[in-house]
Amino acid sequence: MQADILDRDIKFLPGVGPKRAELLKKELGVTTFGDMLSCFPYKHVDRTRFYKISQVTGDLPYIQLEGTIVSAGITGSRRNRRLTAIISDGTGQLELIWFKGLRWINDLVKPGKKFIVYGKPTTFNNKVNLVHPEMEDPAKQEKQIKSALQSFYNTSEKLKNNFITSRVIGKIQNQLLKLTYGKIKETLPERLIGKTGLMNINDAYLNIHFPQGTDKLRKAEARLKFEELFYLQLNIVRQKAVRKDKVKGLVFSKVGDLFNDFYHNHLPFELTEAQKRVLKEIRKDTGSGKQMNRLLQGDVGSGKTLVAVMSMLIAADNSYQSCLMAPTEILASQHYGTLKKMLDGLPLEIGLLTGSTSKKQRRVLHDRLLNGELKILVGTHALIEETVQFERLGLAIIDEQHRFGVAQRARMWKKSLHPPHVLVMTATPIPRTLAMTVYGDLEVSVIDELPPGRKPVATAHYYDTHRERLFGFMRKQIASGRQVYVVYPLIRESEKMDYKDLEDGYESITRAFPPPEYVVAIVHGRMKNEDKEIGMKQFAGGNAHILVSTTVIEVGVDVPNASVMVIESAERFGLSQLHQLRGRVGRGADQSYCILMSSHKLSNEARHRIKTMVDTNDGFEIAEADLKLRGPGDMEGTMQSGFPFDLKISHLGKDSRILEYARQQAIEITEEDPLLEKPGNDILARQLRKLNPELEEWSRIS
Ligand code: ADP
Ligand code: MG
């Protein structure tokens, strides 16, 4: 087969060479022609307009003009050394000034030479000039691929210091396209292109870098986004199909005594309709003979734990063991306590394994897991260590999935001779598009209903100047027996500034709520564990009116009597964090409140976040907004596990329609030709193999 022109080493491109190639590799990860062409511009700027010098004023944004150099010369010495050139276009004269690279520019701007000049006008001493403008030789431009839209590329400090600016990258792309245009092999099957009406690969690359009109630019973007998302989905969808086919699932054939006894004699309340529906879905999966891989999403407090417990009872009824893994020790012990209490009286052994389990206890646990005595194991990461093996593990449940990495999830598969059913749970709602990608090979269940009797939390936004009003509200709530959280942002554990905010805040609150009438507790990350515990217990036990804290309370605290959540500097929190914090209140029967405090100075984005919180309690809506604002890489929920895809051109928040469409195409192709053997589909197999091999590995195990 003929070598692909895009696989050529970038150092062989005229004008690049080994030194620049090294830099491009280090800074942008570029090694081949293809890599370089896939460094897409982040914006395009209209360059059709030329200004006349007589029109130029100091307050204009970037301008472009064409003229002839009248004179040029270096003046001043040392720090004041500068090169000044005068350019004229017949309507007037303009000063161009440089402070750096003088020798090189001096050779360039000879009197009588013509230039296209691009820069931002500034005014100095009542005179308009351009400082460090870009200079282009119109004659040289003749030989370039032209476009009315100039592309702007991401660079880095290091690249810029080596004169590889956005503009230089543009020149490299130009060079590259002159060489490759028309020779780039198509990467999507003809049939798919025909069916979808997408632009071909050669025109797509040409028009993304050098748009031959805005319409063509839009088509190029659509094609490249589709391709990116299509291959992502094709990989996920195929892996899912292959796995379904290959891995035999354990069969939980019946619902037995343990489940029924619990359901009829132990369950303290009615299940919500959503809980019932999800349990049915799980029942169906685990009885089907296929391995279950299911994601259970449900907002904070929606009752996921109960679903987990009842699923584990079904496993036990079929003589299988289960495990439940939680991200923190606090949460694991809390689950263990809940399970012990809920299942009290049932003939079922439960164990707890965390980092603080002693060696001796561990040995006992290991033995009892291997001989099958222990039916349920609750724990932290400690649970996935290789030494932990089960006799017959039938169901592995992971709570707060987003706090674990994918690899950790995968290790659950190897805990027993046969891979267990897997249920992962998360309270961080994931927008559909993200779920389709990050968890694209899992079935999804949603608990979209809170247990009855919960009142939605009322949310308000106060400016710092209204602190007295806030304090008044807090006093009223405390007088009626409620407790109040006051949370300060702690972006980085190490930042002294944040602690200063917290300490100042604590002082001002104790001044406004003085002892002995009021008790104010404080908890933050710098305190010793015992001290944290004391503050926490004081508040949880109802012995403090106010808890001042950092976000350490985000996970694992449950104080139903606390009905007010005050979030200080709310503009500094991300949306999902705000939502998680708000989830700490609204657990009891009383009306709860969340008050977002902020300064008057708000960025548009912060204002939007706060408004979203005030407008809705719906975790999914909030997650969608978050995705649109920030993009998937920064989303809580993917951040910890690391978003595994490096999307070059598409945006999961903004390109959801293309994504849905691409996924649909991927599903159709997979159903029709799972092994990608049909004529024309070999292109797909080849591209998949070429794309990130880690990706393939990743999908198989999740
Ligand atoms: P999460 O989904 O956040 O993990 P939990 O499972 O911790 O939520 O449940 C939150 C609270 O709601 C618990 O105190 C639990 O006992 C209670 N709960 C769960 N299901 C129901 C129900 N159907 N009716 C009433 N209360 C319920
Ligand atoms: Mg939970």
XYZ file of C-alpha atoms and ligand atoms in Angstrom:
730
model
C 0.000 0.000 0.000
C 1.165 3.469 -0.806
C 2.425 5.416 2.162
C 0.040 8.040 3.426
C 1.280 11.558 2.839
C -0.069 12.572 6.235
C 2.296 10.129 7.947
C 5.353 12.035 6.782
C 7.585 13.504 9.453
C 6.945 17.219 9.902
C 10.664 17.968 9.944
C 10.740 17.280 6.201
C 8.335 20.104 5.487
C 10.252 22.990 3.871
C 10.615 25.760 6.419
C 10.331 23.480 9.450
C 13.480 21.383 9.827
C 14.679 19.383 12.830
C 14.874 22.202 15.377
C 11.392 23.535 14.861
C 10.086 19.971 14.537
C 11.462 19.217 17.975
C 9.656 22.233 19.410
C 6.395 21.405 17.696
C 6.561 17.926 19.082
C 7.286 19.073 22.607
C 4.765 21.878 22.715
C 1.947 20.685 20.488
C 2.497 16.948 20.257
C 2.990 17.221 16.509
C 5.201 14.689 14.727
C 3.605 14.171 11.316
C 1.982 16.197 8.558
C -1.341 14.825 9.734
C -0.769 15.931 13.332
C 0.007 19.429 12.151
C -3.073 19.661 9.958
C -5.112 18.557 12.960
C -3.967 21.583 14.943
C -7.127 23.454 14.104
C -7.475 27.210 14.456
C -9.439 28.418 17.485
C -10.880 31.370 15.595
C -11.033 33.040 12.211
C -10.856 36.765 11.689
C -12.156 38.583 8.646
C -9.248 40.121 6.776
C -11.074 41.435 3.743
C -11.105 44.996 4.948
C -8.219 47.323 4.166
C -8.037 50.719 5.876
C -6.671 53.899 4.361
C -4.079 55.610 6.528
C -6.238 58.732 6.556
C -8.958 56.680 8.305
C -6.732 55.309 11.065
C -7.437 56.526 14.601
C -5.975 55.366 17.894
C -9.154 53.729 19.129
C -9.617 51.263 16.262
C -9.232 47.538 16.925
C -6.860 45.516 14.750
C -6.540 46.991 11.287
C -4.985 46.052 7.988
C -3.552 48.391 5.389
C -1.256 48.331 2.414
C 1.513 50.837 1.727
C 5.087 51.588 0.802
C 7.924 52.224 3.242
C 9.121 55.819 3.054
C 11.933 55.684 5.578
C 13.236 53.492 8.377
C 15.909 53.821 11.012
C 17.074 52.712 14.424
C 17.221 55.398 17.087
C 18.086 55.587 20.790
C 20.469 53.396 22.731
C 20.155 50.497 25.151
C 16.719 50.377 26.704
C 15.429 53.077 24.378
C 16.620 51.457 21.224
C 13.850 51.229 18.706
C 13.223 50.978 15.019
C 10.822 53.438 13.478
C 9.524 53.133 9.940
C 7.199 55.454 8.092
C 4.733 53.914 5.689
C 2.578 55.782 3.173
C -0.401 54.809 1.045
C -1.073 58.097 -0.716
C -3.725 59.169 1.813
C -1.249 59.797 4.606
C 1.704 58.510 6.595
C 1.833 56.238 9.614
C 4.558 55.330 12.071
C 5.470 51.697 12.685
C 7.566 50.938 15.755
C 9.573 47.939 16.974
C 11.477 47.426 20.198
C 12.635 43.878 19.575
C 14.151 41.928 16.711
C 15.456 45.204 15.307
C 18.195 43.803 13.108
C 15.884 41.375 11.377
C 13.138 43.988 10.836
C 15.692 46.533 9.648
C 16.731 44.206 6.861
C 13.109 43.770 5.924
C 11.664 47.295 5.844
C 13.693 48.977 3.114
C 12.389 52.284 1.734
C 10.387 51.737 -1.444
C 9.231 48.241 -0.453
C 5.526 47.413 -0.354
C 3.876 45.724 2.623
C 0.565 44.556 3.927
C 0.549 45.685 7.541
C -1.607 44.307 10.341
C -1.732 45.631 13.889
C -3.527 47.471 16.657
C -3.323 51.296 16.481
C -2.178 53.053 19.646
C -1.773 56.712 20.453
C 1.474 58.058 21.872
C 2.188 61.759 22.320
C -0.935 62.543 20.283
C 0.424 60.545 17.405
C -1.134 57.337 16.116
C 1.217 54.444 15.447
C 1.391 50.674 15.194
C 3.680 48.843 17.595
C 5.108 45.516 16.429
C 2.768 45.139 13.471
C 2.780 42.030 11.341
C 4.425 42.699 7.983
C 3.628 40.753 4.890
C 5.266 41.017 1.487
C 2.387 41.223 -1.036
C 4.526 39.510 -3.649
C 5.112 36.559 -1.376
C 1.463 36.423 -0.495
C 0.742 35.807 -4.145
C 2.187 32.325 -3.847
C 0.191 31.424 -0.757
C -3.202 29.781 -0.583
C -5.364 32.823 0.037
C -8.280 33.295 2.345
C -10.312 36.275 3.428
C -10.483 34.723 6.874
C -7.277 34.534 8.833
C -6.875 31.584 11.160
C -5.594 31.985 14.705
C -3.764 29.108 16.345
C -2.911 28.213 19.906
C 0.758 28.480 20.653
C 2.770 28.400 23.846
C 5.190 30.721 25.579
C 8.064 28.570 24.422
C 6.901 28.509 20.815
C 6.473 32.275 20.802
C 9.933 32.783 22.238
C 11.203 30.790 19.295
C 9.207 32.919 16.863
C 6.612 30.237 16.212
C 3.602 32.514 16.523
C 0.058 31.888 15.416
C 1.009 33.552 12.167
C 3.984 31.285 11.610
C 1.840 28.244 12.278
C -0.519 29.611 9.644
C 2.401 29.736 7.216
C 3.325 26.152 8.030
C -0.258 25.073 7.387
C -0.158 26.946 4.113
C 2.988 25.179 3.049
C 1.532 21.876 4.153
C -1.697 22.290 2.236
C 0.093 23.358 -0.904
C 1.898 20.009 -0.745
C -0.948 17.771 0.351
C -4.175 19.197 -1.024
C -5.751 16.618 -3.304
C -3.453 13.863 -2.056
C -4.976 13.278 1.375
C -6.674 9.910 1.573
C -10.303 9.889 2.564
C -10.874 8.724 6.149
C -14.614 8.094 5.996
C -16.273 5.479 3.766
C -17.601 6.796 0.465
C -21.016 5.500 1.337
C -21.178 7.443 4.578
C -20.033 10.622 2.865
C -22.636 10.152 0.191
C -25.353 9.497 2.711
C -24.492 12.357 5.038
C -23.494 14.916 2.423
C -20.316 15.707 4.324
C -17.428 17.594 2.743
C -14.496 15.458 1.550
C -11.309 15.315 3.620
C -9.144 17.404 1.279
C -11.565 20.305 1.156
C -12.235 20.020 4.864
C -8.571 20.508 5.767
C -8.166 23.270 3.223
C -11.207 25.187 4.391
C -10.676 24.838 8.103
C -7.266 26.498 7.728
C -7.941 28.748 4.746
C -11.677 29.154 4.360
C -12.790 29.825 0.811
C -15.924 31.515 2.141
C -17.883 31.252 5.381
C -20.184 28.606 3.974
C -17.265 26.346 3.156
C -15.794 26.983 6.582
C -19.003 25.828 8.225
C -19.042 22.683 6.097
C -15.423 21.944 6.926
C -16.136 22.296 10.635
C -19.152 20.033 10.389
C -17.186 17.364 8.581
C -14.250 17.405 11.002
C -16.473 17.443 14.074
C -18.557 14.612 12.722
C -15.480 12.558 11.989
C -14.023 13.093 15.432
C -17.225 12.192 17.248
C -18.078 9.385 14.871
C -14.861 7.479 15.503
C -15.189 8.020 19.219
C -18.668 6.547 19.137
C -17.828 3.784 16.693
C -15.155 2.581 19.045
C -17.425 2.645 22.075
C -20.403 1.101 20.347
C -18.316 -1.682 18.839
C -16.608 -2.568 22.085
C -19.957 -2.758 23.755
C -21.309 -5.070 21.070
C -18.262 -7.300 21.160
C -18.316 -7.520 24.924
C -22.002 -8.329 25.030
C -21.301 -11.113 22.638
C -18.228 -12.542 24.315
C -18.735 -12.195 28.072
C -21.275 -14.548 29.497
C -23.261 -13.049 32.330
C -23.975 -14.745 35.626
C -27.666 -15.531 35.874
C -29.598 -14.376 38.924
C -32.618 -16.482 38.176
C -34.801 -15.749 41.157
C -35.852 -13.279 43.781
C -35.683 -15.220 47.024
C -36.242 -15.140 50.761
C -33.715 -12.489 51.676
C -35.130 -9.952 49.261
C -38.723 -10.736 50.136
C -38.124 -10.752 53.867
C -36.431 -7.374 53.610
C -39.062 -5.915 51.332
C -41.984 -6.988 53.486
C -40.578 -6.832 57.003
C -37.637 -4.438 57.096
C -38.182 -1.697 54.567
C -39.210 1.356 56.581
C -40.934 3.191 53.700
C -42.493 2.738 50.275
C -40.065 2.680 47.386
C -40.430 5.615 45.017
C -41.652 4.806 41.514
C -38.197 5.617 40.182
C -36.548 3.205 42.619
C -38.968 0.480 41.585
C -38.283 1.095 37.924
C -34.520 0.960 38.379
C -34.744 -2.239 40.410
C -36.756 -3.797 37.606
C -34.097 -2.765 35.113
C -31.422 -4.340 37.257
C -33.479 -7.494 37.717
C -33.884 -7.800 33.982
C -30.173 -7.260 33.299
C -28.950 -9.716 35.895
C -31.365 -12.398 34.791
C -30.625 -12.088 31.098
C -27.471 -14.165 30.783
C -25.543 -11.076 29.663
C -23.238 -9.223 31.959
C -24.772 -6.082 33.432
C -22.850 -2.837 33.040
C -25.148 -0.164 34.317
C -24.787 3.426 35.418
C -27.260 4.613 38.015
C -27.678 8.376 38.112
C -29.687 10.068 40.777
C -29.477 13.390 42.479
C -28.182 13.733 46.023
C -30.704 12.169 48.387
C -32.661 10.296 45.737
C -32.137 6.964 47.492
C -29.497 5.157 45.498
C -28.140 3.295 48.508
C -31.402 1.464 48.944
C -31.347 0.325 45.327
C -27.815 -0.931 45.891
C -28.845 -2.829 49.010
C -31.797 -4.507 47.362
C -29.707 -5.507 44.361
C -27.195 -7.107 46.694
C -30.014 -9.066 48.304
C -30.985 -10.470 44.912
C -27.370 -11.536 44.423
C -27.359 -13.198 47.840
C -30.626 -14.956 47.052
C -28.800 -16.547 44.142
C -25.843 -17.521 46.351
C -23.573 -14.798 45.023
C -21.444 -12.347 46.972
C -21.499 -8.566 46.453
C -19.254 -5.659 47.186
C -19.876 -1.947 47.521
C -16.980 0.459 47.023
C -17.059 4.092 48.155
C -14.515 6.853 47.520
C -13.788 7.863 51.125
C -13.426 6.146 54.432
C -16.180 8.297 55.961
C -18.582 7.261 53.247
C -17.616 3.585 53.396
C -18.149 3.429 57.165
C -21.423 5.297 56.769
C -22.615 2.741 54.207
C -21.475 -0.097 56.411
C -23.460 1.340 59.328
C -26.546 1.842 57.161
C -26.364 -1.701 55.822
C -25.861 -3.217 59.266
C -28.906 -1.383 60.513
C -31.120 -2.043 57.504
C -30.255 -5.719 57.266
C -30.292 -6.390 60.978
C -32.045 -9.692 61.600
C -31.410 -11.113 58.146
C -29.075 -14.137 57.948
C -26.358 -12.264 56.071
C -22.737 -11.564 56.968
C -21.377 -8.102 56.130
C -17.756 -6.942 56.285
C -15.963 -3.591 56.145
C -12.547 -3.125 54.561
C -10.768 0.232 54.501
C -7.278 1.619 54.750
C -7.470 1.476 58.516
C -8.463 -2.177 58.736
C -5.685 -3.946 60.646
C -3.585 -6.670 59.097
C -5.107 -9.233 61.379
C -8.675 -8.239 60.604
C -7.773 -8.219 56.940
C -6.580 -11.812 57.039
C -9.852 -12.872 58.603
C -11.807 -10.946 55.987
C -9.806 -12.483 53.145
C -10.473 -15.989 54.428
C -14.154 -15.408 54.920
C -14.468 -13.948 51.423
C -12.727 -16.938 49.884
C -14.783 -19.507 51.746
C -17.962 -17.635 50.923
C -19.075 -16.921 54.491
C -19.081 -13.188 53.925
C -21.887 -12.235 51.567
C -21.396 -8.471 51.396
C -18.190 -6.487 51.569
C -18.262 -2.693 51.932
C -15.045 -0.745 51.515
C -12.810 1.863 49.973
C -10.075 1.456 47.330
C -8.647 -1.168 49.680
C -11.250 -3.456 48.219
C -9.657 -3.625 44.789
C -6.217 -4.656 45.963
C -5.211 -7.872 44.298
C -5.100 -9.830 47.533
C -8.846 -9.380 47.952
C -10.489 -12.323 46.183
C -14.018 -13.663 46.404
C -15.384 -17.173 46.203
C -18.341 -16.166 44.043
C -18.584 -12.451 43.409
C -21.790 -11.770 41.541
C -22.286 -8.028 41.840
C -19.840 -5.157 42.200
C -21.269 -1.736 43.030
C -19.297 1.477 42.928
C -20.700 4.531 44.682
C -19.814 8.026 43.490
C -18.250 6.547 40.409
C -16.899 9.877 39.202
C -14.364 9.892 41.998
C -12.722 6.736 40.759
C -10.549 6.186 37.742
C -11.533 3.875 34.969
C -8.705 1.486 35.715
C -9.995 1.014 39.245
C -13.399 0.114 37.946
C -11.831 -2.407 35.611
C -10.145 -4.244 38.442
C -13.532 -5.289 39.746
C -13.677 -7.687 36.853
C -10.841 -9.748 38.210
C -12.114 -10.257 41.730
C -13.604 -13.627 41.031
C -13.280 -16.398 38.439
C -16.117 -14.956 36.402
C -16.686 -11.244 35.798
C -19.477 -9.962 38.062
C -22.334 -7.700 37.152
C -21.302 -4.087 37.579
C -23.431 -1.218 38.840
C -21.882 2.219 39.108
C -23.701 5.016 40.881
C -23.242 8.748 40.723
C -24.905 11.771 42.234
C -23.167 14.107 39.839
C -25.652 14.251 37.036
C -24.013 13.791 33.695
C -25.458 15.459 30.630
C -26.632 13.048 28.002
C -23.881 13.872 25.543
C -21.209 13.332 28.124
C -22.784 10.107 29.329
C -22.842 8.920 25.726
C -19.138 9.483 25.550
C -17.609 8.902 28.940
C -20.029 6.125 29.844
C -21.059 5.362 26.278
C -20.866 1.630 26.723
C -22.946 1.463 29.873
C -26.697 1.192 30.103
C -28.083 4.139 31.999
C -30.718 4.187 34.739
C -31.974 7.385 36.240
C -33.705 8.061 39.547
C -35.526 11.239 38.662
C -37.682 11.491 41.747
C -36.936 12.347 45.342
C -38.574 10.477 48.242
C -41.888 12.075 49.160
C -42.102 14.961 51.602
C -38.949 16.741 50.495
C -39.417 20.399 49.734
C -37.191 21.912 47.068
C -34.496 24.151 48.510
C -35.244 27.866 47.981
C -32.167 29.617 46.605
C -31.359 33.325 46.690
C -28.441 35.515 45.697
C -27.279 38.298 48.068
C -24.494 40.781 47.466
C -21.928 41.163 50.245
C -23.358 44.594 50.978
C -26.515 42.885 52.238
C -24.766 40.991 54.972
C -26.973 42.488 57.682
C -30.020 41.129 55.925
C -28.349 37.715 55.797
C -27.551 37.808 59.500
C -31.138 38.796 60.255
C -32.405 35.828 58.283
C -29.983 33.484 60.037
C -31.126 34.738 63.451
C -34.736 34.077 62.553
C -33.989 30.552 61.384
C -31.898 29.784 64.441
C -34.677 31.152 66.675
C -37.041 28.618 65.132
C -34.652 25.816 65.976
C -32.769 25.366 62.712
C -29.015 25.133 62.114
C -26.928 26.928 59.519
C -23.904 26.026 57.392
C -21.586 28.806 56.251
C -19.149 27.561 53.614
C -16.040 29.308 52.323
C -14.311 28.428 49.084
C -11.073 26.619 49.279
C -9.770 26.342 45.827
C -6.398 25.023 46.792
C -5.523 23.512 50.141
C -2.303 25.473 50.211
C -3.645 28.919 49.528
C -3.208 31.111 52.544
C -5.635 33.668 51.180
C -8.502 31.232 51.401
C -7.841 30.519 55.048
C -7.677 34.206 55.714
C -11.169 34.564 54.231
C -12.385 31.718 56.387
C -10.820 33.073 59.561
C -12.074 36.604 58.947
C -15.494 35.213 58.231
C -15.486 33.163 61.400
C -14.579 36.249 63.405
C -17.297 38.377 61.882
C -19.847 35.643 62.480
C -18.892 35.175 66.106
C -19.219 38.947 66.498
C -22.708 38.887 65.015
C -23.627 35.688 66.851
C -21.849 36.068 70.197
C -21.696 33.482 72.946
C -23.281 32.432 75.168
C -26.460 32.926 73.183
C -24.977 31.314 70.081
C -22.529 28.478 69.512
C -20.451 28.574 66.345
C -18.407 25.519 65.339
C -15.609 25.515 62.784
C -14.156 22.768 60.606
C -11.511 23.025 57.911
C -8.854 21.000 56.172
C -5.936 22.321 58.202
C -7.325 21.096 61.490
C -6.246 17.818 63.012
C -8.629 14.934 62.349
C -9.702 14.771 66.005
C -10.515 18.481 66.041
C -12.471 18.169 62.819
C -14.390 15.317 64.341
C -15.206 17.405 67.423
C -16.548 20.329 65.396
C -18.542 18.001 63.182
C -20.052 16.094 66.092
C -20.942 19.315 67.869
C -22.938 20.453 64.864
C -24.414 17.060 63.948
C -25.528 16.571 67.560
C -27.410 19.851 67.507
C -25.002 21.525 69.927
C -23.889 24.295 67.597
C -26.119 26.734 65.749
C -23.701 27.497 62.986
C -20.990 25.489 61.289
C -18.353 27.566 59.550
C -16.345 25.395 57.215
C -14.585 24.862 53.939
C -15.889 22.396 51.403
C -14.810 19.429 53.543
C -18.490 18.971 54.311
C -19.244 18.248 50.696
C -19.210 14.511 51.124
C -20.729 12.411 53.845
C -22.455 14.814 56.207
C -26.099 14.289 56.967
C -27.693 16.738 59.414
C -31.430 16.870 58.677
C -31.993 19.765 61.098
C -29.597 22.016 59.201
C -31.823 23.875 56.797
C -29.767 26.870 55.729
C -26.691 26.731 53.508
C -24.814 29.998 53.118
C -22.119 29.884 50.446
C -19.604 32.714 50.683
C -17.874 33.998 47.525
C -20.226 31.834 45.533
C -18.731 33.247 42.364
C -15.606 31.231 43.025
C -17.336 27.844 42.994
C -18.143 25.717 39.976
C -21.743 24.844 39.259
C -21.622 21.220 40.224
C -19.898 22.042 43.479
C -22.578 24.595 44.304
C -25.186 21.976 43.584
C -23.474 19.380 45.762
C -23.234 21.853 48.618
C -26.876 22.785 48.312
C -27.664 19.067 48.503
C -26.500 19.133 52.142
C -29.735 20.897 53.112
C -33.293 19.959 52.266
C -32.955 16.577 53.944
C -35.542 17.145 56.655
C -39.207 18.038 56.418
C -38.708 21.808 56.907
C -38.322 24.360 54.151
C -34.612 24.778 53.435
C -32.671 27.695 52.024
C -29.484 28.181 50.099
C -28.020 31.676 50.029
C -25.296 32.534 47.572
C -23.175 35.477 48.684
C -21.053 37.334 46.176
C -19.341 40.625 45.560
C -20.773 43.075 43.052
C -17.932 42.413 40.667
C -19.030 39.345 38.753
C -17.812 37.950 35.475
C -20.512 37.071 32.976
C -19.840 33.432 33.561
C -20.133 33.719 37.343
C -23.352 35.671 36.971
C -24.711 32.942 34.737
C -23.741 30.234 37.231
C -25.439 32.002 40.104
C -28.558 32.635 38.060
C -28.715 28.970 37.077
C -28.572 27.977 40.751
C -31.319 30.415 41.693
C -33.502 29.290 38.787
C -33.358 25.531 39.123
C -32.913 22.636 41.519
C -32.622 20.142 38.716
C -29.188 18.549 38.775
C -29.383 17.602 35.112
C -30.195 21.089 33.991
C -27.303 22.353 36.070
C -24.956 19.807 34.585
C -25.993 20.808 31.059
C -25.322 24.446 31.876
C -21.976 23.516 33.361
C -20.974 21.582 30.279
C -21.893 24.513 28.038
C -19.946 26.949 30.179
C -16.850 24.947 30.784
C -16.521 22.028 28.420
C -16.061 18.428 29.453
C -12.437 18.545 30.538
C -13.222 20.744 33.497
C -16.453 19.165 34.564
C -16.579 17.757 37.994
C -17.394 14.157 37.416
C -14.877 13.712 34.690
C -12.070 15.704 36.147
C -11.092 13.204 38.805
C -11.124 10.263 36.500
C -9.497 12.277 33.737
C -11.466 12.932 30.589
C -9.963 10.307 28.347
C -10.531 11.979 25.023
C -8.561 14.749 23.524
C -11.203 16.443 21.417
C -9.531 18.635 18.836
C -12.461 20.395 17.311
C -15.779 19.344 18.780
C -17.342 20.499 22.016
C -19.603 18.075 23.838
C -21.712 20.897 25.199
C -22.214 22.678 21.920
C -22.094 19.932 19.350
C -24.635 17.617 20.877
C -26.634 17.333 17.665
C -23.632 16.250 15.662
C -22.773 13.814 18.431
C -26.237 12.242 18.444
C -26.096 11.923 14.693
C -22.599 10.455 14.705
C -23.591 7.945 17.353
C -26.605 6.915 15.317
C -24.423 6.297 12.277
C -21.979 4.306 14.391
C -24.775 2.149 15.785
C -26.205 1.453 12.333
C -22.845 0.441 10.930
C -22.050 -1.752 13.924
C -25.361 -3.546 13.704
C -24.932 -4.141 10.023
C -21.282 -5.112 10.042
C -19.930 -5.700 13.561
C -16.523 -6.858 12.369
C -16.191 -4.082 9.778
C -15.463 -6.532 7.003
C -17.831 -5.386 4.294
C -16.391 -3.654 1.225
C -15.807 0.010 1.915
C -15.722 -0.509 5.665
C -12.032 -1.467 5.753
C -11.377 2.262 6.010
C -13.178 2.228 9.368
C -11.141 -0.625 10.764
C -7.941 1.064 9.656
C -8.855 4.419 11.159
C -9.933 2.849 14.430
C -6.650 1.055 14.726
C -4.783 4.242 13.942
C -6.635 6.218 16.579
C -5.539 6.080 20.160
C -4.965 2.450 21.118
C -5.540 3.285 24.780
C -9.045 4.252 23.855
C -9.791 0.755 22.706
C -8.387 -0.726 25.853
C -10.346 1.717 27.958
C -13.686 0.906 26.434
C -13.390 -2.779 26.830
C -13.058 -2.582 30.571
C -15.473 0.087 31.647
P -28.225 9.088 47.661
O -28.949 8.788 46.402
O -27.772 10.497 47.741
O -27.133 8.098 47.938
P -29.430 7.941 49.994
O -29.494 6.564 49.454
O -28.372 8.251 50.973
O -29.329 8.966 48.787
O -30.861 8.314 50.560
C -31.119 9.539 51.189
C -32.101 9.375 52.291
O -33.394 9.056 51.782
C -31.750 8.239 53.242
O -31.947 8.721 54.559
C -32.715 7.136 52.870
O -33.010 6.319 53.981
C -33.936 7.915 52.434
N -34.782 7.201 51.471
C -34.363 6.421 50.457
N -35.414 5.943 49.767
C -36.528 6.424 50.343
C -37.940 6.294 50.097
N -38.395 5.555 49.077
N -38.789 6.941 50.903
C -38.324 7.690 51.910
N -37.029 7.867 52.229
C -36.125 7.245 51.441
Mg -25.134 8.098 48.256
